[in-house]
Amino acid sequence: MGETRRRFDPEFRAGAVRIVRETGKSIAQVARDLGINAGTLANWVQMDRLAREQDTGSGVGELAESEREELARLRRQKAEWAKERAERWSVMSSSARWSSGSRKRRAGERGGLHRFPEDRA
């Protein structure tokens, strides 16, 4: 038969979360010490963290000034790398066009009739 659900009063929950926050112990360790399930305590800690974020106004979607600057820098760097990559592909494809006609393919070389190694047998 199923076990009856234990009810924990708000003071117990708050005390358990405070122990995790203030002592630096792992959730699993605190849960073992208190005799409760680690998943239950993890849920309480997460709810507390989300409530604190809402109270302070620093939601998940908002970035600090330094984070915005780093994001802008990384986006510029990504655009620069994409441009360099496009230029390299352009150079490689134009040089391949000029050299491909002067070279004959050898048997078994890439680009032959067989797409998969098992088809070559």
PDB file of C-alpha atoms in Angstrom:
ATOM      1  CA  MET A   1       0.000   0.000   0.000  1.00  0.00           C
ATOM      2  CA  GLY A   2       1.060   3.569  -0.559  1.00  0.00           C
ATOM      3  CA  GLU A   3       2.755   5.638   2.042  1.00  0.00           C
ATOM      4  CA  THR A   4       0.945   8.728   3.301  1.00  0.00           C
ATOM      5  CA  ARG A   5       2.467  12.025   2.285  1.00  0.00           C
ATOM      6  CA  ARG A   6       4.316  13.916   4.948  1.00  0.00           C
ATOM      7  CA  ARG A   7       3.410  17.577   5.380  1.00  0.00           C
ATOM      8  CA  PHE A   8       6.099  20.086   6.305  1.00  0.00           C
ATOM      9  CA  ASP A   9       5.198  23.432   7.816  1.00  0.00           C
ATOM     10  CA  PRO A  10       6.598  26.614   6.236  1.00  0.00           C
ATOM     11  CA  GLU A  11       8.997  27.202   9.131  1.00  0.00           C
ATOM     12  CA  PHE A  12      10.619  23.800   8.630  1.00  0.00           C
ATOM     13  CA  ARG A  13      10.946  24.420   4.895  1.00  0.00           C
ATOM     14  CA  ALA A  14      12.481  27.852   5.418  1.00  0.00           C
ATOM     15  CA  GLY A  15      14.886  26.462   8.013  1.00  0.00           C
ATOM     16  CA  ALA A  16      16.017  23.660   5.692  1.00  0.00           C
ATOM     17  CA  VAL A  17      16.603  26.082   2.811  1.00  0.00           C
ATOM     18  CA  ARG A  18      18.494  28.450   5.119  1.00  0.00           C
ATOM     19  CA  ILE A  19      20.787  25.600   6.196  1.00  0.00           C
ATOM     20  CA  VAL A  20      21.618  24.844   2.540  1.00  0.00           C
ATOM     21  CA  ARG A  21      22.215  28.513   1.721  1.00  0.00           C
ATOM     22  CA  GLU A  22      24.244  29.471   4.778  1.00  0.00           C
ATOM     23  CA  THR A  23      26.328  26.376   5.497  1.00  0.00           C
ATOM     24  CA  GLY A  24      27.364  25.548   1.953  1.00  0.00           C
ATOM     25  CA  LYS A  25      26.514  21.882   2.521  1.00  0.00           C
ATOM     26  CA  SER A  26      25.101  19.954  -0.398  1.00  0.00           C
ATOM     27  CA  ILE A  27      21.360  19.519  -0.698  1.00  0.00           C
ATOM     28  CA  ALA A  28      21.791  15.747  -0.402  1.00  0.00           C
ATOM     29  CA  GLN A  29      23.761  16.079   2.853  1.00  0.00           C
ATOM     30  CA  VAL A  30      21.251  18.441   4.458  1.00  0.00           C
ATOM     31  CA  ALA A  31      18.370  16.225   3.331  1.00  0.00           C
ATOM     32  CA  ARG A  32      20.019  13.179   4.925  1.00  0.00           C
ATOM     33  CA  ASP A  33      20.615  15.124   8.136  1.00  0.00           C
ATOM     34  CA  LEU A  34      16.962  16.201   8.287  1.00  0.00           C
ATOM     35  CA  GLY A  35      15.538  12.846   7.175  1.00  0.00           C
ATOM     36  CA  ILE A  36      13.784  14.134   4.061  1.00  0.00           C
ATOM     37  CA  ASN A  37      14.037  13.352   0.372  1.00  0.00           C
ATOM     38  CA  ALA A  38      16.803  15.247  -1.469  1.00  0.00           C
ATOM     39  CA  GLY A  39      14.454  15.993  -4.383  1.00  0.00           C
ATOM     40  CA  THR A  40      11.973  17.612  -2.031  1.00  0.00           C
ATOM     41  CA  LEU A  41      14.650  19.832  -0.527  1.00  0.00           C
ATOM     42  CA  ALA A  42      15.989  20.678  -4.007  1.00  0.00           C
ATOM     43  CA  ASN A  43      12.506  21.856  -5.001  1.00  0.00           C
ATOM     44  CA  TRP A  44      12.307  24.061  -1.909  1.00  0.00           C
ATOM     45  CA  VAL A  45      15.737  25.560  -2.613  1.00  0.00           C
ATOM     46  CA  GLN A  46      14.785  26.251  -6.228  1.00  0.00           C
ATOM     47  CA  MET A  47      11.492  27.902  -5.231  1.00  0.00           C
ATOM     48  CA  ASP A  48      13.373  30.068  -2.718  1.00  0.00           C
ATOM     49  CA  ARG A  49      15.950  31.074  -5.336  1.00  0.00           C
ATOM     50  CA  LEU A  50      13.238  32.031  -7.840  1.00  0.00           C
ATOM     51  CA  ALA A  51      11.347  34.016  -5.172  1.00  0.00           C
ATOM     52  CA  ARG A  52      14.543  35.882  -4.258  1.00  0.00           C
ATOM     53  CA  GLU A  53      15.225  36.725  -7.913  1.00  0.00           C
ATOM     54  CA  GLN A  54      11.716  38.124  -8.316  1.00  0.00           C
ATOM     55  CA  ASP A  55      12.044  40.169  -5.118  1.00  0.00           C
ATOM     56  CA  THR A  56      15.342  41.736  -6.185  1.00  0.00           C
ATOM     57  CA  GLY A  57      14.105  42.428  -9.704  1.00  0.00           C
ATOM     58  CA  SER A  58      17.077  40.730 -11.338  1.00  0.00           C
ATOM     59  CA  GLY A  59      15.140  38.334 -13.494  1.00  0.00           C
ATOM     60  CA  VAL A  60      16.673  35.721 -15.717  1.00  0.00           C
ATOM     61  CA  GLY A  61      16.078  37.821 -18.858  1.00  0.00           C
ATOM     62  CA  GLU A  62      17.956  40.886 -17.633  1.00  0.00           C
ATOM     63  CA  LEU A  63      21.714  41.201 -18.145  1.00  0.00           C
ATOM     64  CA  ALA A  64      24.180  43.239 -16.158  1.00  0.00           C
ATOM     65  CA  GLU A  65      26.157  45.943 -17.980  1.00  0.00           C
ATOM     66  CA  SER A  66      29.317  43.821 -18.093  1.00  0.00           C
ATOM     67  CA  GLU A  67      27.323  40.874 -19.488  1.00  0.00           C
ATOM     68  CA  ARG A  68      25.817  43.081 -22.211  1.00  0.00           C
ATOM     69  CA  GLU A  69      29.292  44.331 -23.173  1.00  0.00           C
ATOM     70  CA  GLU A  70      30.655  40.788 -23.337  1.00  0.00           C
ATOM     71  CA  LEU A  71      27.680  39.643 -25.409  1.00  0.00           C
ATOM     72  CA  ALA A  72      28.229  42.484 -27.884  1.00  0.00           C
ATOM     73  CA  ARG A  73      31.946  41.639 -28.109  1.00  0.00           C
ATOM     74  CA  LEU A  74      31.225  37.961 -28.712  1.00  0.00           C
ATOM     75  CA  ARG A  75      28.666  38.779 -31.409  1.00  0.00           C
ATOM     76  CA  ARG A  76      31.202  41.025 -33.196  1.00  0.00           C
ATOM     77  CA  GLN A  77      33.810  38.279 -32.991  1.00  0.00           C
ATOM     78  CA  LYS A  78      31.343  35.712 -34.366  1.00  0.00           C
ATOM     79  CA  ALA A  79      30.486  37.974 -37.304  1.00  0.00           C
ATOM     80  CA  GLU A  80      34.197  38.508 -37.986  1.00  0.00           C
ATOM     81  CA  TRP A  81      34.864  34.753 -37.983  1.00  0.00           C
ATOM     82  CA  ALA A  82      31.892  34.124 -40.277  1.00  0.00           C
ATOM     83  CA  LYS A  83      33.253  36.695 -42.732  1.00  0.00           C
ATOM     84  CA  GLU A  84      36.733  35.110 -42.642  1.00  0.00           C
ATOM     85  CA  ARG A  85      35.242  31.662 -43.171  1.00  0.00           C
ATOM     86  CA  ALA A  86      33.218  32.857 -46.162  1.00  0.00           C
ATOM     87  CA  GLU A  87      36.337  34.418 -47.660  1.00  0.00           C
ATOM     88  CA  ARG A  88      38.305  31.178 -47.184  1.00  0.00           C
ATOM     89  CA  TRP A  89      35.578  29.138 -48.836  1.00  0.00           C
ATOM     90  CA  SER A  90      35.499  31.594 -51.696  1.00  0.00           C
ATOM     91  CA  VAL A  91      39.260  31.321 -52.239  1.00  0.00           C
ATOM     92  CA  MET A  92      39.220  27.533 -51.925  1.00  0.00           C
ATOM     93  CA  SER A  93      36.339  27.073 -54.351  1.00  0.00           C
ATOM     94  CA  SER A  94      37.878  29.372 -56.965  1.00  0.00           C
ATOM     95  CA  SER A  95      41.270  27.616 -56.747  1.00  0.00           C
ATOM     96  CA  ALA A  96      39.547  24.234 -56.946  1.00  0.00           C
ATOM     97  CA  ARG A  97      37.791  25.286 -60.158  1.00  0.00           C
ATOM     98  CA  TRP A  98      41.087  26.061 -61.850  1.00  0.00           C
ATOM     99  CA  SER A  99      42.925  22.952 -60.703  1.00  0.00           C
ATOM    100  CA  SER A 100      40.166  20.347 -61.057  1.00  0.00           C
ATOM    101  CA  GLY A 101      40.330  20.162 -64.858  1.00  0.00           C
ATOM    102  CA  SER A 102      44.066  19.502 -65.004  1.00  0.00           C
ATOM    103  CA  ARG A 103      44.035  16.464 -62.756  1.00  0.00           C
ATOM    104  CA  LYS A 104      42.596  13.046 -63.459  1.00  0.00           C
ATOM    105  CA  ARG A 105      41.030  11.055 -60.668  1.00  0.00           C
ATOM    106  CA  ARG A 106      42.731   7.908 -59.521  1.00  0.00           C
ATOM    107  CA  ALA A 107      40.795   4.756 -58.727  1.00  0.00           C
ATOM    108  CA  GLY A 108      39.246   4.858 -55.260  1.00  0.00           C
ATOM    109  CA  GLU A 109      39.829   8.578 -54.821  1.00  0.00           C
ATOM    110  CA  ARG A 110      37.154  10.659 -53.187  1.00  0.00           C
ATOM    111  CA  GLY A 111      34.372  11.735 -55.465  1.00  0.00           C
ATOM    112  CA  GLY A 112      34.179   8.478 -57.389  1.00  0.00           C
ATOM    113  CA  LEU A 113      31.098   6.419 -58.048  1.00  0.00           C
ATOM    114  CA  HIS A 114      31.029   4.756 -54.624  1.00  0.00           C
ATOM    115  CA  ARG A 115      29.539   6.831 -51.855  1.00  0.00           C
ATOM    116  CA  PHE A 116      29.993   4.342 -49.027  1.00  0.00           C
ATOM    117  CA  PRO A 117      33.077   2.221 -48.214  1.00  0.00           C
ATOM    118  CA  GLU A 118      30.998  -0.965 -48.076  1.00  0.00           C
ATOM    119  CA  ASP A 119      29.973  -0.436 -51.736  1.00  0.00           C
ATOM    120  CA  ARG A 120      33.559  -0.679 -52.946  1.00  0.00           C
ATOM    121  CA  ALA A 121      33.928  -4.433 -52.402  1.00  0.00           C
TER     122      ALA A 121
END
